[in-house]
XYZ file of C-alpha atoms in Angstrom:
528
model
C 60.714 45.454 106.919
C 60.666 48.440 104.599
C 59.063 50.609 107.326
C 61.788 49.581 109.817
C 64.599 50.439 107.368
C 62.907 53.744 106.539
C 62.538 54.589 110.220
C 66.202 53.775 110.875
C 67.261 55.918 107.905
C 65.242 58.915 109.161
C 66.608 58.481 112.696
C 70.170 58.445 111.401
C 69.508 61.593 109.355
C 68.128 63.398 112.391
C 71.132 62.303 114.454
C 73.570 63.690 111.827
C 71.701 67.014 111.685
C 71.667 67.258 115.470
C 75.381 66.555 115.707
C 76.170 69.108 113.002
C 74.074 71.728 114.787
C 75.788 70.971 118.088
C 79.234 71.203 116.483
C 78.356 74.486 114.816
C 77.055 75.880 118.098
C 80.270 74.861 119.838
C 82.355 76.664 117.221
C 80.258 79.830 117.232
C 78.868 80.877 120.602
C 77.463 84.093 119.119
C 73.928 84.972 120.044
C 71.408 85.411 117.298
C 70.489 89.047 116.713
C 66.854 88.352 117.734
C 68.079 87.704 121.282
C 68.463 91.519 121.542
C 65.025 92.545 120.339
C 65.087 96.071 121.729
C 68.357 96.911 120.027
C 67.208 95.229 116.807
C 64.032 97.281 116.688
C 65.871 100.526 117.453
C 68.472 100.068 114.701
C 65.927 98.795 112.181
C 63.824 101.893 112.801
C 66.824 104.186 112.211
C 67.729 102.411 108.980
C 64.140 102.362 107.723
C 64.059 106.114 107.040
C 63.706 106.440 103.237
C 66.863 108.451 102.523
C 68.903 106.305 104.913
C 67.530 103.028 103.560
C 68.827 103.806 100.061
C 72.391 103.325 101.281
C 74.178 100.002 101.751
C 74.677 99.385 105.472
C 76.867 96.859 107.246
C 76.974 96.514 111.028
C 78.571 94.087 113.443
C 78.537 94.330 117.253
C 80.192 91.687 119.441
C 80.652 91.465 123.213
C 84.376 91.333 124.011
C 84.097 89.154 127.122
C 81.801 86.454 125.743
C 82.159 86.731 121.971
C 78.365 86.906 121.707
C 77.096 88.715 118.631
C 74.758 91.462 119.832
C 73.691 92.801 116.439
C 74.608 92.127 112.829
C 73.560 93.289 109.399
C 75.432 92.387 106.203
C 78.415 91.695 108.437
C 80.129 89.466 105.883
C 79.522 91.717 102.876
C 82.391 93.806 101.520
C 82.407 97.590 101.891
C 84.713 100.477 101.035
C 86.080 101.254 104.520
C 87.614 104.717 103.917
C 89.852 105.581 106.881
C 88.791 102.515 108.848
C 91.666 101.044 106.820
C 93.985 102.732 109.321
C 92.751 100.343 112.020
C 94.408 97.489 110.118
C 97.624 99.341 109.260
C 98.263 100.620 112.780
C 97.409 97.268 114.385
C 99.982 95.566 112.153
C 102.607 98.155 113.100
C 101.889 97.678 116.809
C 102.081 93.923 116.418
C 105.101 93.634 114.118
C 107.224 96.760 114.610
C 106.361 97.711 118.176
C 105.615 101.014 119.917
C 109.231 101.862 120.791
C 110.679 101.984 117.272
C 112.430 105.258 116.414
C 113.291 106.806 113.041
C 116.690 108.298 112.237
C 117.330 111.132 109.781
C 120.942 111.943 108.962
C 123.145 114.259 106.916
C 125.968 112.211 105.392
C 128.836 112.402 102.952
C 131.312 110.058 101.307
C 133.884 112.840 101.549
C 135.637 114.508 104.451
C 135.703 117.999 105.893
C 139.246 119.400 105.908
C 140.739 121.849 108.388
C 139.433 124.768 106.318
C 135.834 123.541 106.582
C 135.674 122.311 102.980
C 133.675 119.173 102.131
C 135.086 117.570 98.991
C 131.927 115.616 98.072
C 128.147 115.757 97.992
C 126.204 116.528 101.159
C 123.297 114.082 101.477
C 120.166 114.418 103.640
C 118.970 110.837 104.170
C 115.348 110.217 105.126
C 114.237 106.926 106.649
C 110.504 107.457 106.890
C 110.146 109.753 109.922
C 106.611 111.218 109.628
C 107.230 114.008 112.136
C 109.989 116.185 110.701
C 107.652 119.082 111.369
C 106.507 121.509 114.021
C 103.922 119.106 115.443
C 103.909 118.787 119.224
C 104.212 115.201 120.472
C 102.689 113.391 122.209
C 99.297 114.351 120.773
C 96.857 115.605 123.408
C 93.227 116.540 122.578
C 94.116 118.425 119.379
C 96.975 119.091 116.971
C 99.460 121.706 118.122
C 102.333 123.149 116.097
C 104.476 125.255 118.401
C 107.828 124.780 116.679
C 108.727 126.015 113.211
C 107.589 123.650 110.414
C 111.201 123.175 109.286
C 112.799 123.158 112.735
C 114.449 119.757 112.221
C 116.170 120.910 109.021
C 117.298 124.052 110.818
C 118.759 121.939 113.618
C 120.596 119.710 111.130
C 122.040 122.748 109.335
C 123.142 124.206 112.672
C 124.893 120.937 113.577
C 126.906 121.148 110.360
C 127.961 124.732 111.035
C 128.939 123.828 114.609
C 131.226 121.138 113.175
C 132.978 123.748 111.081
C 131.423 123.245 107.645
C 132.083 126.270 105.419
C 132.239 124.994 101.832
C 130.523 122.175 99.941
C 132.228 121.286 96.675
C 129.485 118.858 95.661
C 125.693 118.923 95.462
C 123.099 119.046 98.213
C 121.235 115.749 97.756
C 117.908 114.783 99.322
C 117.817 110.983 99.502
C 114.423 109.325 100.014
C 115.507 105.987 98.497
C 114.853 104.171 101.792
C 111.312 103.682 100.474
C 110.405 103.099 96.841
C 109.394 106.276 95.001
C 105.648 105.604 94.899
C 104.070 108.894 95.827
C 100.431 107.903 95.416
C 98.332 104.832 96.054
C 96.251 102.869 93.582
C 92.667 104.106 93.481
C 93.446 107.625 94.716
C 91.405 110.381 93.095
C 93.353 112.928 91.053
C 91.624 115.894 92.684
C 92.834 114.730 96.118
C 96.490 115.159 95.184
C 96.566 118.958 95.538
C 95.473 118.869 99.170
C 96.944 117.845 102.500
C 94.993 114.570 102.673
C 96.493 113.477 99.326
C 100.075 114.606 99.993
C 102.716 112.479 98.232
C 104.523 109.767 100.177
C 108.274 110.006 100.653
C 110.856 108.595 103.065
C 111.945 112.217 103.450
C 108.810 113.951 104.702
C 109.036 117.588 105.828
C 106.037 119.355 107.415
C 103.654 116.574 106.317
C 104.733 117.399 102.745
C 102.544 120.488 102.606
C 102.822 124.260 102.396
C 100.576 126.414 104.563
C 98.807 129.225 102.707
C 97.165 132.104 104.565
C 94.762 134.303 102.580
C 93.733 137.763 103.836
C 91.745 140.576 102.156
C 93.640 143.617 100.905
C 93.268 147.059 102.474
C 91.017 148.329 99.676
C 88.390 146.764 97.411
C 89.616 145.998 93.919
C 93.092 144.971 95.107
C 94.435 141.454 95.156
C 94.165 139.559 98.421
C 97.314 138.947 100.478
C 98.863 135.466 100.254
C 101.389 134.256 102.795
C 103.042 130.905 101.987
C 105.167 129.001 104.515
C 107.601 127.414 105.159
C 109.280 127.790 101.734
C 107.300 130.103 99.426
C 109.901 129.917 96.626
C 109.103 126.261 95.941
C 106.004 127.060 93.851
C 105.246 129.825 91.377
C 102.152 131.555 92.719
C 99.571 133.141 90.405
C 97.292 135.198 92.688
C 94.016 136.347 91.119
C 91.899 136.623 94.279
C 90.255 140.047 94.354
C 89.151 141.940 97.440
C 85.484 143.015 97.302
C 83.646 145.629 99.429
C 82.465 144.789 102.917
C 79.242 142.819 103.118
C 79.631 141.175 99.722
C 80.368 137.706 101.160
C 80.591 134.860 101.332
C 84.096 134.510 99.957
C 84.678 132.250 96.976
C 88.215 130.930 96.573
C 89.423 128.409 94.011
C 92.827 126.742 93.793
C 94.343 124.762 90.956
C 97.620 122.901 90.454
C 97.966 120.493 87.562
C 99.735 117.187 88.344
C 103.460 117.624 87.830
C 103.143 121.408 87.627
C 105.180 123.811 89.754
C 102.554 126.566 89.537
C 99.527 127.156 91.769
C 96.751 129.449 90.603
C 94.414 131.118 93.102
C 91.300 132.944 91.963
C 87.974 134.152 93.307
C 86.987 136.914 95.702
C 87.215 137.771 99.386
C 85.192 140.526 101.125
C 87.183 143.241 102.870
C 85.614 142.339 106.242
C 86.494 138.606 105.896
C 88.561 137.166 108.775
C 90.777 135.279 106.330
C 91.246 131.694 105.235
C 93.941 129.022 105.407
C 94.794 126.051 103.194
C 97.369 123.260 103.314
C 98.612 122.383 99.827
C 100.594 119.294 98.901
C 104.227 119.475 97.779
C 104.830 117.827 94.393
C 108.184 116.162 95.199
C 109.127 116.208 98.906
C 112.780 115.269 98.285
C 113.200 118.043 95.714
C 111.609 120.456 98.186
C 114.046 119.323 100.909
C 117.149 119.626 98.720
C 116.330 123.174 97.641
C 115.330 124.288 101.123
C 118.333 122.711 102.873
C 120.747 124.320 100.409
C 119.184 127.694 101.171
C 119.391 127.089 104.941
C 123.103 126.350 104.613
C 123.738 129.492 102.568
C 121.826 131.552 105.154
C 124.379 130.275 107.690
C 127.357 131.315 105.608
C 128.086 127.953 104.001
C 129.095 128.240 100.357
C 127.592 125.471 98.210
C 129.138 125.063 94.764
C 126.859 122.271 93.608
C 123.156 122.175 92.887
C 120.202 120.721 94.791
C 119.092 117.307 93.531
C 117.286 114.143 94.604
C 118.017 110.433 94.948
C 115.020 108.129 94.533
C 114.549 104.379 94.319
C 112.355 103.886 91.280
C 110.117 100.818 91.337
C 111.397 99.671 87.933
C 115.040 99.856 89.021
C 114.248 97.916 92.196
C 112.626 95.139 90.160
C 115.608 95.060 87.800
C 117.959 94.779 90.760
C 115.884 91.958 92.191
C 116.051 89.991 88.925
C 119.806 90.571 88.652
C 120.350 89.426 92.223
C 118.365 86.234 91.655
C 120.195 85.507 88.409
C 123.592 85.905 90.068
C 122.568 83.934 93.122
C 122.939 87.025 95.291
C 126.662 86.357 95.623
C 128.190 89.553 94.285
C 131.136 91.320 95.904
C 130.344 93.356 98.983
C 133.790 94.684 99.774
C 134.154 98.039 101.510
C 135.716 99.507 98.344
C 132.374 98.935 96.588
C 130.194 100.086 99.468
C 132.082 102.782 101.349
C 130.630 103.761 104.691
C 129.420 107.375 104.647
C 130.472 109.858 107.288
C 127.484 110.993 109.401
C 127.812 114.740 109.962
C 124.438 115.469 111.618
C 121.507 113.417 112.851
C 117.996 113.548 114.290
C 116.112 110.799 116.135
C 112.320 110.689 116.346
C 109.983 110.226 119.257
C 108.713 106.641 119.867
C 106.578 105.211 117.083
C 103.557 104.950 119.395
C 103.317 108.764 119.371
C 102.767 108.778 115.626
C 100.304 105.879 115.659
C 98.278 108.039 118.025
C 98.398 110.942 115.556
C 97.360 108.675 112.674
C 94.191 107.410 114.325
C 93.257 110.505 116.316
C 93.265 112.918 113.352
C 93.144 110.337 110.513
C 96.505 111.353 109.029
C 96.710 109.739 105.572
C 100.363 110.416 104.775
C 101.579 108.984 108.071
C 99.490 105.841 107.575
C 101.059 105.368 104.138
C 104.513 105.735 105.665
C 103.590 103.016 108.170
C 102.594 100.671 105.343
C 106.004 101.137 103.730
C 107.702 100.691 107.099
C 106.059 97.275 107.380
C 107.445 96.314 103.988
C 110.919 97.657 104.756
C 111.293 96.087 108.193
C 109.313 92.867 107.833
C 108.946 92.257 104.121
C 110.733 92.424 100.808
C 110.917 96.209 100.305
C 109.747 99.595 101.513
C 107.053 99.656 98.871
C 103.273 99.496 98.684
C 103.379 95.877 97.525
C 105.917 94.957 100.188
C 103.819 96.520 102.932
C 100.567 94.985 101.736
C 102.136 91.546 101.666
C 103.194 91.903 105.296
C 99.775 93.296 106.228
C 97.987 90.337 104.650
C 100.192 87.918 106.545
C 99.534 89.700 109.822
C 95.766 89.714 109.341
C 95.700 86.063 108.368
C 97.679 85.166 111.497
C 95.139 87.183 113.494
C 92.415 84.822 112.279
C 90.853 87.106 109.671
C 89.909 85.214 106.518
C 91.598 86.504 103.332
C 88.241 86.754 101.547
C 87.095 89.326 104.138
C 89.455 92.114 103.037
C 91.231 93.654 100.039
C 93.647 96.547 100.570
C 95.480 98.730 98.055
C 96.878 101.327 100.455
C 97.426 101.924 104.162
C 95.291 105.018 104.719
C 91.919 104.274 103.125
C 92.129 106.998 100.501
C 91.846 104.309 97.831
C 88.334 103.509 96.704
C 89.465 100.023 95.729
C 89.864 98.871 99.352
C 87.228 96.432 100.580
C 86.533 94.979 104.019
C 83.634 93.391 105.875
C 82.279 94.685 109.209
C 82.957 91.220 110.634
C 86.639 91.525 109.687
C 86.886 94.900 111.427
C 85.369 93.472 114.595
C 87.589 90.388 114.360
C 90.615 92.706 114.248
C 89.366 94.718 117.228
C 88.801 91.530 119.224
C 92.263 90.244 118.351
C 93.919 93.530 119.335
C 92.281 93.477 122.762
C 93.961 90.154 123.481
C 97.471 91.435 122.692
C 99.986 93.062 125.063
C 99.718 96.222 122.968
C 95.898 96.212 122.971
C 95.480 99.059 125.477
C 97.992 101.259 123.628
C 96.150 100.524 120.389
C 92.756 101.474 121.812
C 94.238 104.662 123.256
C 95.181 105.803 119.737
C 91.498 105.992 118.793
C 89.484 109.212 119.110
C 87.312 109.424 122.232
C 83.653 110.376 121.738
C 83.010 114.021 122.586
C 86.607 114.507 123.743
C 89.313 114.538 121.068
C 90.453 113.847 117.534
C 87.895 113.271 114.795
C 85.222 112.492 117.433
C 85.764 115.732 119.294
C 82.473 117.195 118.084
C 80.428 113.976 118.004
C 78.598 111.846 120.580
C 78.988 114.606 123.155
C 76.266 113.637 125.619
C 75.927 110.933 128.271
C 76.097 107.977 128.245
C 78.189 107.861 125.048
C 80.607 110.710 125.755
C 83.916 109.258 126.845
C 82.703 105.660 126.600
C 83.287 105.167 122.864
C 86.748 104.888 121.288
C 86.266 104.788 117.539
C 87.953 105.329 114.190
C 86.057 107.488 111.749
C 86.054 107.169 107.973
C 84.772 109.366 105.169
C 84.874 109.509 101.368
C 82.252 110.703 98.927
C 79.127 108.541 99.546
C 81.064 106.549 102.181
C 80.993 106.889 105.973
C 82.246 104.605 108.713
C 82.830 104.331 112.442
C 84.370 101.326 114.171
C 85.872 100.784 117.572
C 85.091 99.968 121.186
C 82.223 100.984 123.440
C 80.989 100.328 126.959
C 77.226 99.802 127.179
C 74.977 101.246 129.861
C 75.019 97.795 131.475
C 78.791 97.849 131.667
C 79.536 95.408 128.867
C 82.483 96.099 126.574
C 81.767 95.647 122.883
C 83.614 95.916 119.585
C 81.554 97.389 116.761
C 81.803 98.334 113.115
C 79.339 100.474 111.164
C 80.042 100.906 107.448
C 77.803 102.695 104.965
C 78.422 102.806 101.210
C 76.538 104.116 98.175
C 74.450 106.591 100.113
C 73.366 109.995 98.879
C 73.042 111.585 102.301
C 74.715 114.806 103.273
C 77.866 114.168 105.290
C 76.112 115.524 108.383
C 73.091 113.258 107.953
C 75.287 110.206 107.399
C 77.324 110.976 110.519
C 74.203 111.683 112.568
C 72.714 108.348 111.498
C 75.837 106.436 112.506
C 75.947 108.265 115.826
C 72.303 107.407 116.526
C 73.144 103.735 115.966
C 76.102 103.973 118.362
C 73.865 105.612 120.952
C 71.425 102.709 120.688
C 74.267 100.174 121.002
C 75.421 101.857 124.211
C 71.894 102.258 125.608
C 70.364 98.910 124.592
C 73.305 96.548 124.174
C 73.500 93.677 126.630
């Protein structure tokens, strides 16, 4: 009797295990990695090289048509994604805001212009997050072009005012970027990034990507200071030029640049040989709204408009926004809203942007950090509680959760990937890419990604057949971090989504990139 009961117990256990296995198989049709032995061996060999093996690698490759997992390694571990973060930000904007959204920038006043051309109030330039108040040519094609003047939009706005008869401004020239909260930098950004273009401060009033272009040329004779040309508004910073010209053949040049946080002075030092072809840098503007107010006042005066007031800014500080929120809750949100308390400003000049899809293309093609941060705040402003980092991240989390990505698979602190506190798994990246392909905007989204060997940040990578032109991927790079994720078509014609993330490596940037590219080549050549 005991043997019969024991036999029945074992049979029931086996039946439960079998049913659980069958249920699990039904939920997850992914192939095991060993089903693709050739690809497994190829990637394992690449990653076995001693200097490569010291890094922390995560890879996930999934067939788009079947959902079969072709290769995986640490796919559920968390990695610093660098600019692969932009894949998540731009997908959310496509899905929640839409590709046809347009930004509006206006010049407004609460006063009126009389018959003599006198404005009896402040003149206010109001920014609403347009990333492309610059000379950039849109739509982006193959590479960045800047044919127009960097401040052309401000020039056009000033010209509109003059055409309407403006001659005198009794008040101040105000640059208003309060549409988004005044949070110029993200959590986890490195201090030494903030001087440069990739760490430019975020503002709802963004002019020329919030940078100044600096051209450096050797002087005519050795021993003289090099020539510096700063555009578009050289008066904004105090320039201390200590770069000396050295005799021909004494290269290479050595140039150093320093600006302390909050400082309005930039110091240049070093040396440049007389036969040097010259160098160029893009340096971040400390306060974009302050820059705009001063520049716009000067543009008006150049056009004969007399301005009696001073240039100043209007920000929405995070603390004041929180205070307002508490006050609103306490009062039940039922305060007076009569027109005498909220007068409607008179719009004197305006500019409308190109469709949002054009900028999403710029963001992913060239990995534009500032524009990605503006998109994060746009999400918060349009779909969340505020145009702030927290507001945008809350909307982003909701979007990703609705896309089927588990909350424990990602942690974001910014929209660009400049923060080292961001974390994401390769599986989450691939899950996002799969989700995007199923959406009406999926093709537009894929088209924003650089094409291997053709354009953007992949222009000079994966340049040979069969990978050239068949891989659309987003690059990512920080110190000791490299990434590439996107879509590829294998030699057998199968479309795959892939993510390759590497952290904590001590490779040169070139070796890290070459290693990732070798893996992509194997995915294309050996993937099912």
